[in-house]
Coordinates of C-alpha atoms in Angstrom, one line a residue:
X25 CA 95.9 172.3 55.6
X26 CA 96.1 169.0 57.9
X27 CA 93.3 167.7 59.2
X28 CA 92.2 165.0 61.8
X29 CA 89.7 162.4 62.1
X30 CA 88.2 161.8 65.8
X31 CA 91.1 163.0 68.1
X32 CA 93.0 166.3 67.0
X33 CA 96.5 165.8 67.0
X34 CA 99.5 167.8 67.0
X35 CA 99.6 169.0 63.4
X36 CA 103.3 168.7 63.4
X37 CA 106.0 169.0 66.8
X38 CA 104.1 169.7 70.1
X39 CA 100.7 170.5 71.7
X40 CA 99.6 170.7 75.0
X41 CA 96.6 172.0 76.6
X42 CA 92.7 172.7 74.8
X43 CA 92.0 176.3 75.1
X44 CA 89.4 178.8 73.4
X45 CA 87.2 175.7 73.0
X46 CA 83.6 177.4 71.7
X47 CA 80.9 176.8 68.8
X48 CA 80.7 179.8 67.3
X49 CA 79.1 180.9 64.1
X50 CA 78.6 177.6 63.2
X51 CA 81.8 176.0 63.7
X52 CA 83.6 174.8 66.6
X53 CA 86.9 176.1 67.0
X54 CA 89.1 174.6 69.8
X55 CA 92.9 176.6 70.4
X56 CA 95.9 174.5 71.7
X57 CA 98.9 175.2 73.4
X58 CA 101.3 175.1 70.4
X59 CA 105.4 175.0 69.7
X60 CA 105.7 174.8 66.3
X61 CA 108.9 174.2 66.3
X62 CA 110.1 171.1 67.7
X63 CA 108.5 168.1 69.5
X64 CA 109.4 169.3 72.9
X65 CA 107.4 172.4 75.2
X66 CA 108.9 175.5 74.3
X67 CA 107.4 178.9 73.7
X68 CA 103.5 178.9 74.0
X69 CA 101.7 179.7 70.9
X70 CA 98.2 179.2 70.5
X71 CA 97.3 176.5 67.3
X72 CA 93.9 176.6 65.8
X73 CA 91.3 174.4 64.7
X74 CA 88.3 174.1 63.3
X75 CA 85.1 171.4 62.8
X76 CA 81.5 170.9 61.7
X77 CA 80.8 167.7 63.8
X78 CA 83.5 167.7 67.1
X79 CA 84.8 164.5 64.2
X80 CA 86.7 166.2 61.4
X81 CA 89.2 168.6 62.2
X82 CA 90.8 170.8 60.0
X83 CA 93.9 172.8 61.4
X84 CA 94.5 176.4 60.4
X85 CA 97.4 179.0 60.6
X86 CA 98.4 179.7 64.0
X87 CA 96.3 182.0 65.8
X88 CA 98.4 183.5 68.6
X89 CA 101.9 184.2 68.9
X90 CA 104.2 186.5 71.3
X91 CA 104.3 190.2 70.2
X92 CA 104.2 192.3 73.4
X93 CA 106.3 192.8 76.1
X94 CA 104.2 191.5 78.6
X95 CA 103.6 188.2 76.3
X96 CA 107.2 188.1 74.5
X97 CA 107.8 184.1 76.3
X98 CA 104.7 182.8 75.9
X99 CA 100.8 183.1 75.2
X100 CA 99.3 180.5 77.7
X101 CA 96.3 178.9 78.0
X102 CA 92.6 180.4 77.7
X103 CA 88.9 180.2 76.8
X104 CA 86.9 181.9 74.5
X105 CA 83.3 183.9 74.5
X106 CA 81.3 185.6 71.7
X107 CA 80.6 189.1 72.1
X108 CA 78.6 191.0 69.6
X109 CA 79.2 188.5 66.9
X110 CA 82.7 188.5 67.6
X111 CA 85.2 186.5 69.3
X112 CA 86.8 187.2 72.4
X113 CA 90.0 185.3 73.6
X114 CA 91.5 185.6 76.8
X115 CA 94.8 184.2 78.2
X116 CA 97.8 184.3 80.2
X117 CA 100.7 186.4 78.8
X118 CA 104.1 185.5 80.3
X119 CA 107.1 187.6 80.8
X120 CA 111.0 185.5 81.6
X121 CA 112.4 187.7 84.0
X122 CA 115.7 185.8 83.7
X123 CA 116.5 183.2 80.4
X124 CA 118.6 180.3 80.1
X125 CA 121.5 180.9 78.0
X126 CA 121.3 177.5 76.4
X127 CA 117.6 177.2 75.6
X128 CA 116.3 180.8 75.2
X129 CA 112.4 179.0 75.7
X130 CA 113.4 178.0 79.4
X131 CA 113.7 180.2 82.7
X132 CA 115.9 179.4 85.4
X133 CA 113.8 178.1 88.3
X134 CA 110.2 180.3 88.7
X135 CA 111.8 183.6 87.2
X136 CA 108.8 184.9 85.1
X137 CA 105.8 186.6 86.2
X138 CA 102.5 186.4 84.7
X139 CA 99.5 188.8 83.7
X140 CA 96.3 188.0 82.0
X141 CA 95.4 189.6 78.2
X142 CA 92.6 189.5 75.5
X143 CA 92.3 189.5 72.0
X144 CA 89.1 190.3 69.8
X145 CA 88.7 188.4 66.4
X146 CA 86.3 190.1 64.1
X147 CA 85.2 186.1 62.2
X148 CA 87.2 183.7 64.7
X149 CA 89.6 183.5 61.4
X150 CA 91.8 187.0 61.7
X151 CA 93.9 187.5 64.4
X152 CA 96.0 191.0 64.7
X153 CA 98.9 189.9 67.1
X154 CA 99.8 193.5 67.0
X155 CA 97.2 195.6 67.1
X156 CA 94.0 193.5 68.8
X157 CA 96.0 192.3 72.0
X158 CA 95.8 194.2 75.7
X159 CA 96.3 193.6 79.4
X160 CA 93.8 193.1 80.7
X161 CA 94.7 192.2 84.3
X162 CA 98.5 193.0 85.8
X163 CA 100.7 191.3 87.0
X164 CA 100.0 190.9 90.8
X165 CA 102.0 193.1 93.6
X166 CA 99.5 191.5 96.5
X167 CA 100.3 188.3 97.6
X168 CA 96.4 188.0 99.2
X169 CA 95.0 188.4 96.0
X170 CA 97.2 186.7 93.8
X171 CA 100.8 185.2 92.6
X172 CA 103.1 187.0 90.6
X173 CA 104.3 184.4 88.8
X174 CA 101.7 181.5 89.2
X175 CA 97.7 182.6 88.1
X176 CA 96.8 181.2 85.0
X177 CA 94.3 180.0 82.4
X178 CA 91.3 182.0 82.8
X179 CA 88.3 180.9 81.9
X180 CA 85.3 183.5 81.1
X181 CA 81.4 183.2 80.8
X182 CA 78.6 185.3 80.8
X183 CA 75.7 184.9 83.0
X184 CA 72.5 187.5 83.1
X185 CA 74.4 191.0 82.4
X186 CA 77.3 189.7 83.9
X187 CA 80.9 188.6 82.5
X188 CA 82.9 186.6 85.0
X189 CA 86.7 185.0 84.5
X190 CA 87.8 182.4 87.4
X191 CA 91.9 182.2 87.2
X192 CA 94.1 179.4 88.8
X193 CA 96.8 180.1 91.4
X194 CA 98.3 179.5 94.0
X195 CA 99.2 180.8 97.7
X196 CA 102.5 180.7 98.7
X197 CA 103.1 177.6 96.2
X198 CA 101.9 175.7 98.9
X199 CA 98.4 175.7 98.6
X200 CA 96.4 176.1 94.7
X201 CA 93.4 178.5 94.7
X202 CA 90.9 179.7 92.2
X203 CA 90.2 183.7 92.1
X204 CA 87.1 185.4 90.4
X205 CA 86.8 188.5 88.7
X206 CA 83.8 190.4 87.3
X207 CA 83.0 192.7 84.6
X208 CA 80.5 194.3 82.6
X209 CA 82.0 194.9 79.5
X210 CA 84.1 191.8 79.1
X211 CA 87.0 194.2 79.2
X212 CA 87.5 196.0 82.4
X213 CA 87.6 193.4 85.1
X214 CA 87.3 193.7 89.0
X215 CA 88.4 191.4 91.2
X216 CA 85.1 189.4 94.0
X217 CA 86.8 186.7 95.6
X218 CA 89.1 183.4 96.1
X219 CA 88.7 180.2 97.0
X220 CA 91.3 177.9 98.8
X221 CA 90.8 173.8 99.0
X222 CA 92.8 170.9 99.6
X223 CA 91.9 169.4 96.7
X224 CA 93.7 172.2 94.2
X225 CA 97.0 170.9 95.1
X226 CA 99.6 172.9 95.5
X227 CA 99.3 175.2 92.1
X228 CA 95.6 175.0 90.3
X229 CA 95.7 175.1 86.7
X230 CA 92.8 175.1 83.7
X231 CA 89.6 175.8 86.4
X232 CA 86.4 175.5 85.0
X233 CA 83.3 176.3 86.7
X234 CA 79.7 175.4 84.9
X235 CA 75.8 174.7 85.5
X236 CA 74.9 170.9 85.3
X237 CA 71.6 169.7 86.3
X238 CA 70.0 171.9 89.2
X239 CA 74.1 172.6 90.5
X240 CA 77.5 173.8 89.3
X241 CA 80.2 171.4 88.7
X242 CA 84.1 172.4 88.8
X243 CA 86.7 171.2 86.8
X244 CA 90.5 171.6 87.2
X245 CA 94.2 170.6 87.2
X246 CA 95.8 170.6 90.5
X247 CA 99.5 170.7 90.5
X248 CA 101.5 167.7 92.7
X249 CA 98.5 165.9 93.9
X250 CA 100.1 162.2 92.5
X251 CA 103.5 161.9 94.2
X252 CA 104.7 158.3 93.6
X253 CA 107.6 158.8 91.9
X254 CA 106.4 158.7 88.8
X255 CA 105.6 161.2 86.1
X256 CA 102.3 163.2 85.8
X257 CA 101.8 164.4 89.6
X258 CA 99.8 166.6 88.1
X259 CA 96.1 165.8 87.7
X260 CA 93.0 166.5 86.3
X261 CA 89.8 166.6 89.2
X262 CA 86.0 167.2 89.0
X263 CA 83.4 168.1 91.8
X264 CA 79.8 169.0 92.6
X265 CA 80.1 172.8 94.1
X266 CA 78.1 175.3 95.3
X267 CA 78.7 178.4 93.7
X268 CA 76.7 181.8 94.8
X269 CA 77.3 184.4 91.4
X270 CA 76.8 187.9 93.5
X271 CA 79.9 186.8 96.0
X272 CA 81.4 184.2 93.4
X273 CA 81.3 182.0 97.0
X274 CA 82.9 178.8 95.8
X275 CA 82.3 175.5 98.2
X276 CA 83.3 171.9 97.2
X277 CA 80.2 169.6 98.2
X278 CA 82.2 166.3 98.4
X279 CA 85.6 164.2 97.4
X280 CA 86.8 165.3 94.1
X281 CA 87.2 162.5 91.4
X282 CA 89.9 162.0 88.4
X283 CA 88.4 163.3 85.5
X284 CA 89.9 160.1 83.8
X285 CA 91.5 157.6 85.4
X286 CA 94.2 156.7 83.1
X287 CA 96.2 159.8 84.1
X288 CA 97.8 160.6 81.5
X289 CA 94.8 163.1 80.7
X290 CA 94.9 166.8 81.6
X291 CA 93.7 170.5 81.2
X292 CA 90.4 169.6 80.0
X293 CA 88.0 172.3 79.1
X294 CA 84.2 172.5 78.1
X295 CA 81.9 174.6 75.9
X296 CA 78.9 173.8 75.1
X297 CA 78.2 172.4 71.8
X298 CA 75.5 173.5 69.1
X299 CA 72.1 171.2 71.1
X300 CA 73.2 172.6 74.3
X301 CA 75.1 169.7 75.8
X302 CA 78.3 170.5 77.7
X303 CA 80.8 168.7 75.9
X304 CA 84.7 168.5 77.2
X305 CA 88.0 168.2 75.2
X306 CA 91.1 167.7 76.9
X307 CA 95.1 167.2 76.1
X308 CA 96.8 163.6 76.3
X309 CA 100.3 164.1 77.6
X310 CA 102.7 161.8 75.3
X311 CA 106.2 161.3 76.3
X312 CA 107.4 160.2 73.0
X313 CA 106.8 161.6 69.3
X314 CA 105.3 159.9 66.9
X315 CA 106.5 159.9 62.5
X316 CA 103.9 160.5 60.1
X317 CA 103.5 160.7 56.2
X318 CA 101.3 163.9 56.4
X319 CA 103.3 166.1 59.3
X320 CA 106.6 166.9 61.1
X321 CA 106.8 164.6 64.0
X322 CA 103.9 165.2 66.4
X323 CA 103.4 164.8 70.4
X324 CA 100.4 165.7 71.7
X325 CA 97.0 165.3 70.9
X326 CA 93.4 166.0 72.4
X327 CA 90.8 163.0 73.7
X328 CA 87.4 162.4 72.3
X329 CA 84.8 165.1 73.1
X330 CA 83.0 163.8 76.1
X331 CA 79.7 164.9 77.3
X332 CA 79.4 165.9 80.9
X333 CA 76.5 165.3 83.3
X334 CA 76.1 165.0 87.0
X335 CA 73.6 162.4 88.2
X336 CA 73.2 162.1 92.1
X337 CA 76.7 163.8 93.2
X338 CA 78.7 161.6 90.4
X339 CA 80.0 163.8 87.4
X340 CA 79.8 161.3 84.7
X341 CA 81.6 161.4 80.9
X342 CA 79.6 159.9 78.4
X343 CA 80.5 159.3 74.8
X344 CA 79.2 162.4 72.5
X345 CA 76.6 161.7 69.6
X346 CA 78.8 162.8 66.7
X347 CA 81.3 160.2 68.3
X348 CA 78.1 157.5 68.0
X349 CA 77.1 158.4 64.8
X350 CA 80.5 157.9 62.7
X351 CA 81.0 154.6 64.2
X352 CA 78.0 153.4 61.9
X353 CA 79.1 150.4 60.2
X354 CA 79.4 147.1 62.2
X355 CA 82.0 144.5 61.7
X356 CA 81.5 140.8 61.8
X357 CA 84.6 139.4 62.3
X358 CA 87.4 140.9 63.9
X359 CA 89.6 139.8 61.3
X360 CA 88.0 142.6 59.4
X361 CA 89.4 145.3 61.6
X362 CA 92.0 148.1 60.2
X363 CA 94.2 148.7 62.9
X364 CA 95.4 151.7 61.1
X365 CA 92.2 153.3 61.6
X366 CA 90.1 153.8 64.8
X367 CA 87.9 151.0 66.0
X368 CA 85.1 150.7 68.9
X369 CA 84.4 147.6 70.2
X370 CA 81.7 147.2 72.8
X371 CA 81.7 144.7 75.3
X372 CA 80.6 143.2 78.8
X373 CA 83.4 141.5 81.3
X374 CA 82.8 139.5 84.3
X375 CA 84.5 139.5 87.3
X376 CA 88.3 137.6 86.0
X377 CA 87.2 138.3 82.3
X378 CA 90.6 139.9 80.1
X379 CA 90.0 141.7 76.6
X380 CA 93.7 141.9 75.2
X381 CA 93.6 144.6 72.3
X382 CA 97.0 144.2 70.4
X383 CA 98.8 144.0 73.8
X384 CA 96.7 146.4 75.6
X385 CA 95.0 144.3 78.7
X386 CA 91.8 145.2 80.0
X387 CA 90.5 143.2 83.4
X388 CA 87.8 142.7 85.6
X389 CA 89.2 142.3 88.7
X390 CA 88.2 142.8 92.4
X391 CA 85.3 144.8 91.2
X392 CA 87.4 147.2 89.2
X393 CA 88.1 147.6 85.7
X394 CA 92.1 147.7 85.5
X395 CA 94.3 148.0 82.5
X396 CA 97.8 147.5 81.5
X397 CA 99.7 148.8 78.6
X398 CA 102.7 147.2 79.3
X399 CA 103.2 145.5 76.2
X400 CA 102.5 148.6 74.0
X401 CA 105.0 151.4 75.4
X402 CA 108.0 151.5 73.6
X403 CA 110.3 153.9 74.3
X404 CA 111.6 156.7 71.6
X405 CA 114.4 158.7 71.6
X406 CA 113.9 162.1 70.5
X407 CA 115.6 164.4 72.5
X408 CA 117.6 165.7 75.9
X409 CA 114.0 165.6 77.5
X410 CA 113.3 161.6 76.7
X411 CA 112.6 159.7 79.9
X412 CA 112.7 156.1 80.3
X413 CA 109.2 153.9 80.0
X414 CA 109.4 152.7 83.5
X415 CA 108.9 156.3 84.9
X416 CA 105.5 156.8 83.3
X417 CA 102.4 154.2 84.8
X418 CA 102.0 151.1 83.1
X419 CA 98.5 149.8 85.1
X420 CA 95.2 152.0 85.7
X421 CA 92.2 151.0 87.5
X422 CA 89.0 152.4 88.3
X423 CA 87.3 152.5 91.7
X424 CA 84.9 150.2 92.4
X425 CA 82.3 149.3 90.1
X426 CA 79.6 147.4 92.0
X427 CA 79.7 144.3 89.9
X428 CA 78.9 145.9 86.6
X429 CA 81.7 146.0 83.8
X430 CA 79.6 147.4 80.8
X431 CA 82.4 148.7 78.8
X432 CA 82.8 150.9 75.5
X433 CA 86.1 150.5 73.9
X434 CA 87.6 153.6 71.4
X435 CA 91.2 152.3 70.1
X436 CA 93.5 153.9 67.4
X437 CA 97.5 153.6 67.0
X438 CA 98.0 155.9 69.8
X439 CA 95.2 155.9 72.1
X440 CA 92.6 153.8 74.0
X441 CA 89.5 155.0 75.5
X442 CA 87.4 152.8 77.6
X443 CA 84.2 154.3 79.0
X444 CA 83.1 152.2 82.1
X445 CA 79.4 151.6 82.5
X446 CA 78.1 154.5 80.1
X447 CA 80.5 156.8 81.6
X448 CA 80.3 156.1 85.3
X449 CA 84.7 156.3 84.5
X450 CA 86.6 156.6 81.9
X451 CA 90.7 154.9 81.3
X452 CA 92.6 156.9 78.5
X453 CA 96.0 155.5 78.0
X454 CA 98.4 156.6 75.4
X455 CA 99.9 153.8 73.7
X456 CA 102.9 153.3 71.0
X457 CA 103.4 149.6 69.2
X458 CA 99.7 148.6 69.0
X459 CA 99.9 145.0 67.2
X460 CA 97.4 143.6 65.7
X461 CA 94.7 141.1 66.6
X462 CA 92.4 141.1 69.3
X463 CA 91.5 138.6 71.9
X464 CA 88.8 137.8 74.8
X465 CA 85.0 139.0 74.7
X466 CA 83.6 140.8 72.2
X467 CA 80.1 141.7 71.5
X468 CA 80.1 144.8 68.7
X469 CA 82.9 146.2 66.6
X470 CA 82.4 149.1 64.5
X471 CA 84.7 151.4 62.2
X472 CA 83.7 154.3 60.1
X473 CA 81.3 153.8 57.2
X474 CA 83.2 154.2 53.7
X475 CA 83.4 158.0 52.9
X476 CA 83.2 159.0 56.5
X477 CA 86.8 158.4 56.4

């Protein structure tokens, strides 16, 4: 089986969003919106995973695939629960209503409609795609309630004696909301209530809803938010809420923020991991495959495992312990760095300080961190789907920092990671070209230990 070191990637064509993300029985297993098929989105299967440390991955068969009439285009995205030893999967089952007669994975404009289903693996390792799968939750006839064609992703916990699922939509396709159902069983669901904000754009996808200190944080992906021109309108937000269980009364406290603000991050979703931390994973949108000895081509993979907090009314994504502990060996001179390999350098700018990191620019200007990857986005032609460089965002910035530029620098061929002032923000930028050498202030670097490899 292939496996990955640090950031799970495609094990071969294309992956999209983190679903089913869980420790359970010892292992974490994290599920990925999967086409095995080709490099390019197509029909949704679900990949599979598995890890000791949130570090080493180790892929396994694929775990769900279309069998049902009701999921025969597509198992979407999901979450995962343990119930009486076993695991419980849940996701969105779509049905084309009309096909395109050139590309049998596409629908002509929003021709599908959408219901919700569940499967029950006995070990997390055996998946009956025949027998174990069941709707759940129909698709929609009332508007008021819910979308036909656009409610997605559910995400289910447990909380006392209670099981409850919150579901993306949208109203009209003008305006997203979440929904909540309730159930006791984890089987037969009832539906509370909704909740309708600005802030979910115009279709919500991937919600998440979770305790963090003494409060509730959400997390979602709201559909057209970032209309510039360029690609990736759709975004990834977090927010301090109040959220009352009985009435699954939702009410955002304050501004959302980007989860990251490189924006090429999105569908995050948490678990939490085996101390009790809540931990998020989420999927790093690539417009171009990438060739590699061990795989087909790949596109997609999924960003470091970042621990969430809330301090103050600012959700914060701090780098996870696992993550600390395997960059353990410090390098002296930079000369020593394998660029093949991931790195961490740790650093402090001042205001007009620039690190360059083979031709990825990071700056301290006008109190923000900003970045530019320019240099190191070269374009690949792999399909009818390839879009020029210029229509993807070259620069990032944070907001303002307060004159503090403590920075925390994760770099591998494909992907940078800078965590701003312990996690205050974080810029994740894909990147294709990376050359070697680095140049500007340093204070650490660090690589993997020998045999951590």
């Amino acid at each position: 089986m292939i496996k990955d070191i640090l950031h799970l990637k495609a094990p071969g064509n294309w992956i999209n969003d983190a679903n089913g993300f869980i420790y359970y029985q010892g292992k974490y297993h994290l599920f990925y919106q999967h086409f095995p098929y080709a490099p390019v989105w197509g029909t949704m299967h679900w990949g599979h995973a598995v890890s000791d440390d949130l570090v080493h991955w180790e892929h396994k068969e694929v775990a769900l695939f279309p069998t049902k009439d009701y999921d025969r285009n597509g198992v979407f995205s999901g979450s995962a629960i343990e119930k009486d030893g076993m695991l419980y999967l849940y996701y969105s089952a779509v049905r084309y209503l009309k096909e395109d007669p050139e590309n049998i994975h596409l629908c002509p404009g929003e021709t599908f409609e959408t219901s919700q289903a569940m499967m029950i693996s006995p070990d997390g390792y055996q998946f009956d795609n025949w027998g174990d799968k069941r709707q759940i939750i129909p698709v929609s006839t009332d508007m008021a309630i819910a979308d036909a064609v656009h409610t997605r992703d559910p995400k289910v916990w447990k909380s006392g004696d209670t099981y409850y699922m919150i579901l993306g939509s949208t109203f009209e396709g003008k305006y997203g909301r979440v929904l909540f159902y309730k159930s006791r069983d984890a089987g037969t669901w009832t539906y509370v209530n909704q909740c309708r904000d600005e802030a979910f754009g115009k279709i919500l996808e991937c919600p998440d809803i979770f305790k963090a200190g003494e409060g509730y944080v959400f997390i979602g992906s709201p559909m057209g938010i970032l209309e510039d021109g360029l690609e990736y309108a759709h975004q990834s937000i977090c927010v301090p809420v109040d959220f009352e269980e009985e009435s699954c009364e939702l009410e955002l406290l304050q501004p959302s923020q980007f989860v990251d603000y490189g924006l090429d991050l999105y569908a995050p979703q948490t678990t939490l991991d085996k101390d009790g931390r809540r931990v998020m994973i989420a999927w790093m949108r690539m417009p171009y495959a990438v060739d590699a000895p061990d795989r087909n081509p790949w596109r997609g993979m999924m960003c470091l495992p970042r621990v969430v907090e809330e301090e103050a009314g600012h959700i914060y994504f701090r780098v996870h312990p696992e993550t600390e502990q395997y960059f353990s060996k410090v390098v002296l001179q930079r000369e020593e760095i394998d660029y093949q390999k991931p790195f961490r350098i740790k650093t402090v700018l001042k205001e007009g300080d620039m690190l360059d990191i083979g031709g990825y620019c990071i700056k301290a200007e006008n109190d923000c961190i900003h970045t530019d990857r320019r240099r190191v986005f070269a374009r690949k032609d792999y399909g009818r789907d390839t879009k020029e460089a210029e229509q993807y965002r070259m620069t990032s910035s944070t907001p303002p920092l307060c004159g503090r530029y403590e920075l925390d620098i994760f770099a591998e061929p494909n992907l940078i990671e800078v965590f701003v002032n312990q996690g205050q923000y974080v810029v994740s930028n894909v990147v294709y070209g990376l050359e070697r050498g680095i140049s500007g202030p340093v204070e650490q670097l660090f690589q993997a230990e020998t045999g951590r490899e």
